[in-house]
Short mmCIF file of C-alpha atoms and ligand atoms in Angstrom, two decimals:
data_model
loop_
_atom_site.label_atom_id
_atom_site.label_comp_id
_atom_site.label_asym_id
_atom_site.label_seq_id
_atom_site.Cartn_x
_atom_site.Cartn_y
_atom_site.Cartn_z
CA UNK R 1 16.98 11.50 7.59
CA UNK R 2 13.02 11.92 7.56
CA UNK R 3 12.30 8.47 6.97
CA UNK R 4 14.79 7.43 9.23
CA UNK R 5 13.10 10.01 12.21
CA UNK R 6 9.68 8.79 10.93
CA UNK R 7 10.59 5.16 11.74
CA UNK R 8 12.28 6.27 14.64
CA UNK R 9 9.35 8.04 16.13
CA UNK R 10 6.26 5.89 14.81
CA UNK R 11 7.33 2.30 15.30
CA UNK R 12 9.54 2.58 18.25
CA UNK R 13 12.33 0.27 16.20
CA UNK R 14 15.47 1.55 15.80
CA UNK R 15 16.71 0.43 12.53
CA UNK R 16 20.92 0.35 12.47
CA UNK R 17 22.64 2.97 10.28
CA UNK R 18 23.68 -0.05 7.85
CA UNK R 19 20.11 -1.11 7.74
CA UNK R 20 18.90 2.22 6.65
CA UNK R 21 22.17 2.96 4.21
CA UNK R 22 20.95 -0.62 2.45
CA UNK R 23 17.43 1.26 2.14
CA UNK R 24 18.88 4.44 0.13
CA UNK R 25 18.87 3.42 -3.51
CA UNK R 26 22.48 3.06 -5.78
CA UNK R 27 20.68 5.43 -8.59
CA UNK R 28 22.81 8.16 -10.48
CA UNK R 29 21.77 10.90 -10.01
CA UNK R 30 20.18 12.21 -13.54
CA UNK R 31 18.11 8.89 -13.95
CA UNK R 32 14.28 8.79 -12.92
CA UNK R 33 13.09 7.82 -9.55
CA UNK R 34 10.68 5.25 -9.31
CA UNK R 35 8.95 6.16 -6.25
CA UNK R 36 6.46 3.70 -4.00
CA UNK R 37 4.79 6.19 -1.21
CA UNK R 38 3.55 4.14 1.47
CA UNK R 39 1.10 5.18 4.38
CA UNK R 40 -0.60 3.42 7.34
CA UNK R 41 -2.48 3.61 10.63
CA UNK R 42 -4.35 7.14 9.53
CA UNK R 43 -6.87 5.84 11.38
CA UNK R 44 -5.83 4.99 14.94
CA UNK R 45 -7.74 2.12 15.28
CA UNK R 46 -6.64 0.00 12.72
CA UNK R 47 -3.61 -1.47 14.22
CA UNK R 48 -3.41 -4.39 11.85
CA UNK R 49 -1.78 -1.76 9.72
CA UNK R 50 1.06 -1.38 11.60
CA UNK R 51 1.80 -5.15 11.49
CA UNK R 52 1.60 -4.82 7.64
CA UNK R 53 3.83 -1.61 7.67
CA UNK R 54 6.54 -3.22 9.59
CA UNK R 55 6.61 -6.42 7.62
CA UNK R 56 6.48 -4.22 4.33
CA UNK R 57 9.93 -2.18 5.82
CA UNK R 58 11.51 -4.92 7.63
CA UNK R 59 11.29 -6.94 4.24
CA UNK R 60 12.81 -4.26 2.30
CA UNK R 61 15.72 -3.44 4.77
CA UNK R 62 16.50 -7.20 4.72
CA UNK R 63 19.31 -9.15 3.35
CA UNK R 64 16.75 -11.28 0.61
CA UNK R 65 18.15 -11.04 -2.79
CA UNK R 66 14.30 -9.16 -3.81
CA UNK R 67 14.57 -6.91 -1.35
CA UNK R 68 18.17 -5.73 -2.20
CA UNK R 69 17.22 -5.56 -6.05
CA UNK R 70 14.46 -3.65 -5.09
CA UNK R 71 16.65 -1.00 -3.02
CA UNK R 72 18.78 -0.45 -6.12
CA UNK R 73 15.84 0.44 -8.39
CA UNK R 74 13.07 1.96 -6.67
CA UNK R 75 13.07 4.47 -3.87
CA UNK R 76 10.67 3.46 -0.82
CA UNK R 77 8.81 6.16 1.20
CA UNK R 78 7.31 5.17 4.02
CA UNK R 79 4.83 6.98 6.70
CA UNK R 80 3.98 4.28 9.30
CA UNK R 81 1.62 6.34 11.50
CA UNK R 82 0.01 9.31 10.04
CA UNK R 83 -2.26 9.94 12.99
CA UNK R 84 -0.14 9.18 16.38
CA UNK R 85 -1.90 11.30 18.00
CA UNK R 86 -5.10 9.73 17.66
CA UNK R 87 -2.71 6.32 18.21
CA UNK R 88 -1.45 7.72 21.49
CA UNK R 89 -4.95 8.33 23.22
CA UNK R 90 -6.28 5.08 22.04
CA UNK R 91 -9.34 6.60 19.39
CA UNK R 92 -10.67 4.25 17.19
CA UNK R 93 -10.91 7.13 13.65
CA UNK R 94 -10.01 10.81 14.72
CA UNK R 95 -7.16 12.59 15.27
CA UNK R 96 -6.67 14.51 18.62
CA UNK R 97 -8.69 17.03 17.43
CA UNK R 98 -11.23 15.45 16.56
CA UNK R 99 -10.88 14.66 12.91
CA UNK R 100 -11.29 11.67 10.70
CA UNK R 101 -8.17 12.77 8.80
CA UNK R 102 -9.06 10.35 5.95
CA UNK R 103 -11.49 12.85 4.84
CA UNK R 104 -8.98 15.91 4.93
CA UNK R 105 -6.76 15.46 1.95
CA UNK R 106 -7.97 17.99 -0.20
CA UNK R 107 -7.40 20.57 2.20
CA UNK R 108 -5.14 19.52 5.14
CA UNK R 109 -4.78 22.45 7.26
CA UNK R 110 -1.04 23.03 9.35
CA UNK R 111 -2.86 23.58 12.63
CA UNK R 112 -5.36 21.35 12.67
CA UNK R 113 -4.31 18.17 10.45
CA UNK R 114 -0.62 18.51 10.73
CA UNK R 115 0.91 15.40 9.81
CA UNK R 116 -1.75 15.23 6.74
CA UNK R 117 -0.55 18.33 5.95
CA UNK R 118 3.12 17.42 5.71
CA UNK R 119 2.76 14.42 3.86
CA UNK R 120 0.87 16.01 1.28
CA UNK R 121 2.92 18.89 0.67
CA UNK R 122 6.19 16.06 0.08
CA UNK R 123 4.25 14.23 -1.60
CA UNK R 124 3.04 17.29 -4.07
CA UNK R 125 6.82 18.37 -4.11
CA UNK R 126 7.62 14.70 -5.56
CA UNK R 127 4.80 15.05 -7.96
CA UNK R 128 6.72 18.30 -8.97
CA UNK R 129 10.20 17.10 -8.74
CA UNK R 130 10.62 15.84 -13.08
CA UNK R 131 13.60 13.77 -11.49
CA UNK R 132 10.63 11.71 -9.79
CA UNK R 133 8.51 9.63 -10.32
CA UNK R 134 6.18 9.26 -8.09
CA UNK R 135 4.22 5.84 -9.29
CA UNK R 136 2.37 4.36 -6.56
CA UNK R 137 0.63 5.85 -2.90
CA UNK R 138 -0.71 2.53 -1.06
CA UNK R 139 -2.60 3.80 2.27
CA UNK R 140 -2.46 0.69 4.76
CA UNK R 141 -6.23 0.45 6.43
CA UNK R 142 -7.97 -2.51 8.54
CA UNK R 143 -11.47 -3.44 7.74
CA UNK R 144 -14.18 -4.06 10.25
CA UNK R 145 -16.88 -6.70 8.41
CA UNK R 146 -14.64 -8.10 5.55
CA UNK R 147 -12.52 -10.88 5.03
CA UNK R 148 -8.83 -11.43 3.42
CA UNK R 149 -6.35 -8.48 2.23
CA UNK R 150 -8.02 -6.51 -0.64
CA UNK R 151 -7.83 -2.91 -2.02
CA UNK R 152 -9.69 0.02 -3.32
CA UNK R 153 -8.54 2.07 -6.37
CA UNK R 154 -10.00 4.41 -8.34
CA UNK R 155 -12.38 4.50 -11.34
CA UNK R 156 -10.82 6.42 -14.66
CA UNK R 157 -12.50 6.69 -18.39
CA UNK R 158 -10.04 5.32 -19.96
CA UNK R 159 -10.23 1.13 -20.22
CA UNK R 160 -6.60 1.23 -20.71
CA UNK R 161 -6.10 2.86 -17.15
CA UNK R 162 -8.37 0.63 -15.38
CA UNK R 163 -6.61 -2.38 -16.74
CA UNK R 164 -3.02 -0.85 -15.48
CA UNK R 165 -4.38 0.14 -12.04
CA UNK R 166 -5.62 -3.81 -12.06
CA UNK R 167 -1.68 -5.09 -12.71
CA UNK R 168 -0.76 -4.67 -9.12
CA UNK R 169 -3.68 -5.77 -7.07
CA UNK R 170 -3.29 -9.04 -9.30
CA UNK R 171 0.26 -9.82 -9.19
CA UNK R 172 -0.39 -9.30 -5.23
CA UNK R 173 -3.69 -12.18 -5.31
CA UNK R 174 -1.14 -14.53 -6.62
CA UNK R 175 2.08 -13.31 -4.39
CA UNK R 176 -0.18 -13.70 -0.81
CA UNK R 177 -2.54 -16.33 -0.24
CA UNK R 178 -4.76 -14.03 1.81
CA UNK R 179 -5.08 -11.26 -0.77
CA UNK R 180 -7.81 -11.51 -2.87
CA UNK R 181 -8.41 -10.06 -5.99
CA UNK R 182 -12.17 -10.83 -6.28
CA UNK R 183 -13.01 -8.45 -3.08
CA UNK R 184 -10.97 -5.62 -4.77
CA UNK R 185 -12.86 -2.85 -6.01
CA UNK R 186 -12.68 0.46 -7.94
CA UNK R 187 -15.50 3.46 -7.04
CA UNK R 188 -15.59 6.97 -6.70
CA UNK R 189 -18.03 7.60 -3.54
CA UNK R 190 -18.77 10.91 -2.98
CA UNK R 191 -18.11 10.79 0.80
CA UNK R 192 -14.70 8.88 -0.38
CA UNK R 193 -13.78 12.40 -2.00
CA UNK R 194 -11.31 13.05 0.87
CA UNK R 195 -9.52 10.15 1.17
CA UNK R 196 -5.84 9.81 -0.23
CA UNK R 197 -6.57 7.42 -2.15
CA UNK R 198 -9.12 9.41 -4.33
CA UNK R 199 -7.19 12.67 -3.96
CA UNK R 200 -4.19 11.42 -5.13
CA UNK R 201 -5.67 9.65 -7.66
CA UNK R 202 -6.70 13.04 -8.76
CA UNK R 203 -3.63 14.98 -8.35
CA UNK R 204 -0.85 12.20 -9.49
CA UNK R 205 -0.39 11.79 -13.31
CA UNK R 206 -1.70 8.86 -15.37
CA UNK R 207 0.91 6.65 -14.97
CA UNK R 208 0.69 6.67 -11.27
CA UNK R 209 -1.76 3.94 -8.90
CA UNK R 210 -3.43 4.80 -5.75
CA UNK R 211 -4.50 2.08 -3.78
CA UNK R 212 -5.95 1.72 -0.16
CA UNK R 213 -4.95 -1.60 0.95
CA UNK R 214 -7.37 -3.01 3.47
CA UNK R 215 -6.96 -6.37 5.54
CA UNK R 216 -9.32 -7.43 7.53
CA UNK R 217 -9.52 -7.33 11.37
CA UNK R 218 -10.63 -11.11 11.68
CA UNK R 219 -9.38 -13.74 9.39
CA UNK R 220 -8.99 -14.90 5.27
CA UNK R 221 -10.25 -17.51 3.55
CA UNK R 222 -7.71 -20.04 1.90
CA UNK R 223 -8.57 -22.07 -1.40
CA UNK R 224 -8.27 -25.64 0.53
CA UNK R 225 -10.74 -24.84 3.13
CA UNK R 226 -13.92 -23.79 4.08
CA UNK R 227 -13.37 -22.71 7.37
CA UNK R 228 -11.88 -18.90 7.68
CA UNK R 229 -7.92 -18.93 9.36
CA UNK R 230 -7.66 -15.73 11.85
CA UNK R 231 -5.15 -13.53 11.28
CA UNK R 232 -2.01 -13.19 13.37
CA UNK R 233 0.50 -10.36 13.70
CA UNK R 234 2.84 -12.80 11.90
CA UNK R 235 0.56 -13.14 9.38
CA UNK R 236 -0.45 -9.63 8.71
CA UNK R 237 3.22 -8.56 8.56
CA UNK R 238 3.92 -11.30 5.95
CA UNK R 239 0.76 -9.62 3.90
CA UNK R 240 3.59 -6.65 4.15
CA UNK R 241 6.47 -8.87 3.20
CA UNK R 242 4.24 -9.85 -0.05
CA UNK R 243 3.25 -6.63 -1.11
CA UNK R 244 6.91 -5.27 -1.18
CA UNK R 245 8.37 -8.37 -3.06
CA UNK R 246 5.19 -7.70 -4.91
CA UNK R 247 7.13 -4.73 -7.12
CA UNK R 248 9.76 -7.12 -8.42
CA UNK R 249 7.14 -8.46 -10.03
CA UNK R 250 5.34 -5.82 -11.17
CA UNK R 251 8.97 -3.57 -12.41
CA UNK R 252 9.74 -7.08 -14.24
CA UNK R 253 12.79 -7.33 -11.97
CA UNK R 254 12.80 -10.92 -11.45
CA UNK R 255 15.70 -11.40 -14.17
CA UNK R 256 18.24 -10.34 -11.66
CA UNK R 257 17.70 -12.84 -9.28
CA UNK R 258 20.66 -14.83 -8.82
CA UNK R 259 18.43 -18.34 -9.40
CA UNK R 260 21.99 -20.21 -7.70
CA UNK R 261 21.68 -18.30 -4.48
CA UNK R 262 19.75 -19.84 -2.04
CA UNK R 263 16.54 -18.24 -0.30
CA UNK R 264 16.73 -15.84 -3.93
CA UNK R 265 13.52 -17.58 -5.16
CA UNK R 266 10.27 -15.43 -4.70
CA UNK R 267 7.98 -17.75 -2.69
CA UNK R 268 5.65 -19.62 -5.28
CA UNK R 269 4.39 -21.98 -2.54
CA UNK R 270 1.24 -19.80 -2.05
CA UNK R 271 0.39 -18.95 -5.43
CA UNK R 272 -3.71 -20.17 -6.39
CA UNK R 273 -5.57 -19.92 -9.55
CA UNK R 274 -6.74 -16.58 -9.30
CA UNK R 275 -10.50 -16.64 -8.72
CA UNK R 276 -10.41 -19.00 -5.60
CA UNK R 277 -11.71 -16.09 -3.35
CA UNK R 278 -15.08 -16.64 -4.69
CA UNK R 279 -16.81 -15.10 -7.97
CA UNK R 280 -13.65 -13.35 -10.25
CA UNK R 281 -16.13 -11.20 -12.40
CA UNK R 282 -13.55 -8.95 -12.24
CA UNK R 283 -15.43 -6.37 -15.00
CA UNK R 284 -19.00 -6.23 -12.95
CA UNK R 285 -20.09 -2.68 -13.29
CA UNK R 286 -22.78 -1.13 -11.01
CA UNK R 287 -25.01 1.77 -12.20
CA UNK R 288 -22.62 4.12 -10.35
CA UNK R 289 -19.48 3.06 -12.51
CA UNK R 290 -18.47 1.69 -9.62
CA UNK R 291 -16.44 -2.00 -10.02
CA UNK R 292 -16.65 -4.24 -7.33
CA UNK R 293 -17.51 -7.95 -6.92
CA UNK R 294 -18.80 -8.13 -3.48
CA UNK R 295 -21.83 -6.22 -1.85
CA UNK R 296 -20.15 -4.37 1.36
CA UNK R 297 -18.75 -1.15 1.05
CA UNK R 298 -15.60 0.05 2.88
CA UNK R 299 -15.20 1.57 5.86
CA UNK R 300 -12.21 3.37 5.38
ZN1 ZN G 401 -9.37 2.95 7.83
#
């Protein structure tokens, strides 16, 4: 019922009861939940998000073959505007108070950063909850001076970790032409402290990612060319399409796919050597610890 009322309320589409039965998942109920937590448009301005946030949900209440495997073993949370507020009177960053509520998430407050607050608190709950587990939060942003889809994780001691929080923002570069791996980066800012992103990263166990997924306002770069394609809302919301068929991959799900059916392929048309975005020096290290490949640092 709340993600149903939050899609109600935030997107204005009104998703049929059999839509949103195909989105609860078949699991019994003593086995683990894989959870996905996915949030967008925090920031008011950044509308691209919502284009990514609809194609992300309006792949996974689909009919496609991926999408129904991916109903039956992993349960989807999604928040597709965690500022309306700030959405409703047209600001660019705050919140109707005044807030850039990606800076709040250590400690939302009920009256002034409401919906932050709630989210957290489920999401806290979940982290509780030892039927769940809660493996990924993905926090949809758009970017103002950079190009393609890329993300932002975190930066942990432990090589291992950094090499698992790397899986997914790969197997994405070579699901969606216009995600590129080479512009994803891991840092720990200081003024990034209060962003989900970095507080869940915190707060989650080891075993869990937190990404920010950024896409840029303007346009991506393909391999064949030279010349930068601008993005469209089609093209944004397939960015969401990819990233959701992105967790077959990554759960090693693939092996159900009926290969017979038609339309049960993943999409392989797309899929470049990874590196064309540029440099892949995917290990560059700056004095700060931070890993990134390009110079510009996020806005988000
Ligand atoms: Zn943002």
């Amino acid at each position: 019922m709340h993600l149903k009322a939050t899609i109600h309320c935030s997107l204005g589409i009104v998703y049929t009861d059999k839509a949103l039965q195909r989105m609860s998942v078949h699991l019994s109920p003593d086995r683990e939940k894989k959870v996905v937590f996915l949030t967008a448009r925090v920031h008011p301005g950044e509308s691209p998000a919502s284009f990514i946030c609809q194609g992300f949900i309006d792949f996974l209440v689909s009919e496609h073959p991926v999408a129904q495997i991916l109903r039956d073993h992993v349960v989807f949370k999604v928040v597709p505007m965690l500022n309306p507020d700030g959405v409703y009177l047209g600001n660019y960053r705050c919140s109707l108070m005044g807030f850039d509520l990606n800076r709040h998430w250590q400690e939302p407050s009920p009256w002034a950063h409401p919906t932050l607050h709630a989210v957290k608190q489920l999401i806290v709950q979940m982290n509780q909850d030892p039927k769940v587990s809660l493996e990924f939060y993905i926090d949809v942003h758009a970017h103002s001076t950079m190009m393609n889809g890329f993300m932002y994780g975190n930066v942990f001691e432990e090589e291992e970790r950094v090499q698992r929080q790397a899986v997914f923002p790969r197997l994405l570069c070579h699901n969606a032409p216009d995600f590129s791996f080479s512009s994803t980066s891991f840092n720990k800012d200081v003024v990034k402290a209060g962003t989900g992103r970095r507080f869940l990263g915190g707060l989650l166990d080891d075993t869990s990612y937190c990404y920010t997924l950024e896409v840029s306002f303007y346009s991506y770069m393909m391999a064949a060319s030279s010349a930068p394609v601008p993005y469209t809302e089609e093209t944004y919301m397939k960015l969401g399409r990819n990233v959701a068929r992105t967790f077959l991959d990554y759960y090693r799900l693939n092996n159900l796919l009926d290969d017979n059916k038609p339309g049960s392929h993943i999409n392989s048309l797309n899929i470049l050597p990874s590196g064309r975005h540029g440099n892949n020096n995917s290990n560059g290290k700056n004095q700060d610890g931070e890993r990134k490949l390009h110079g510009v640092r996020g806005d988000c």
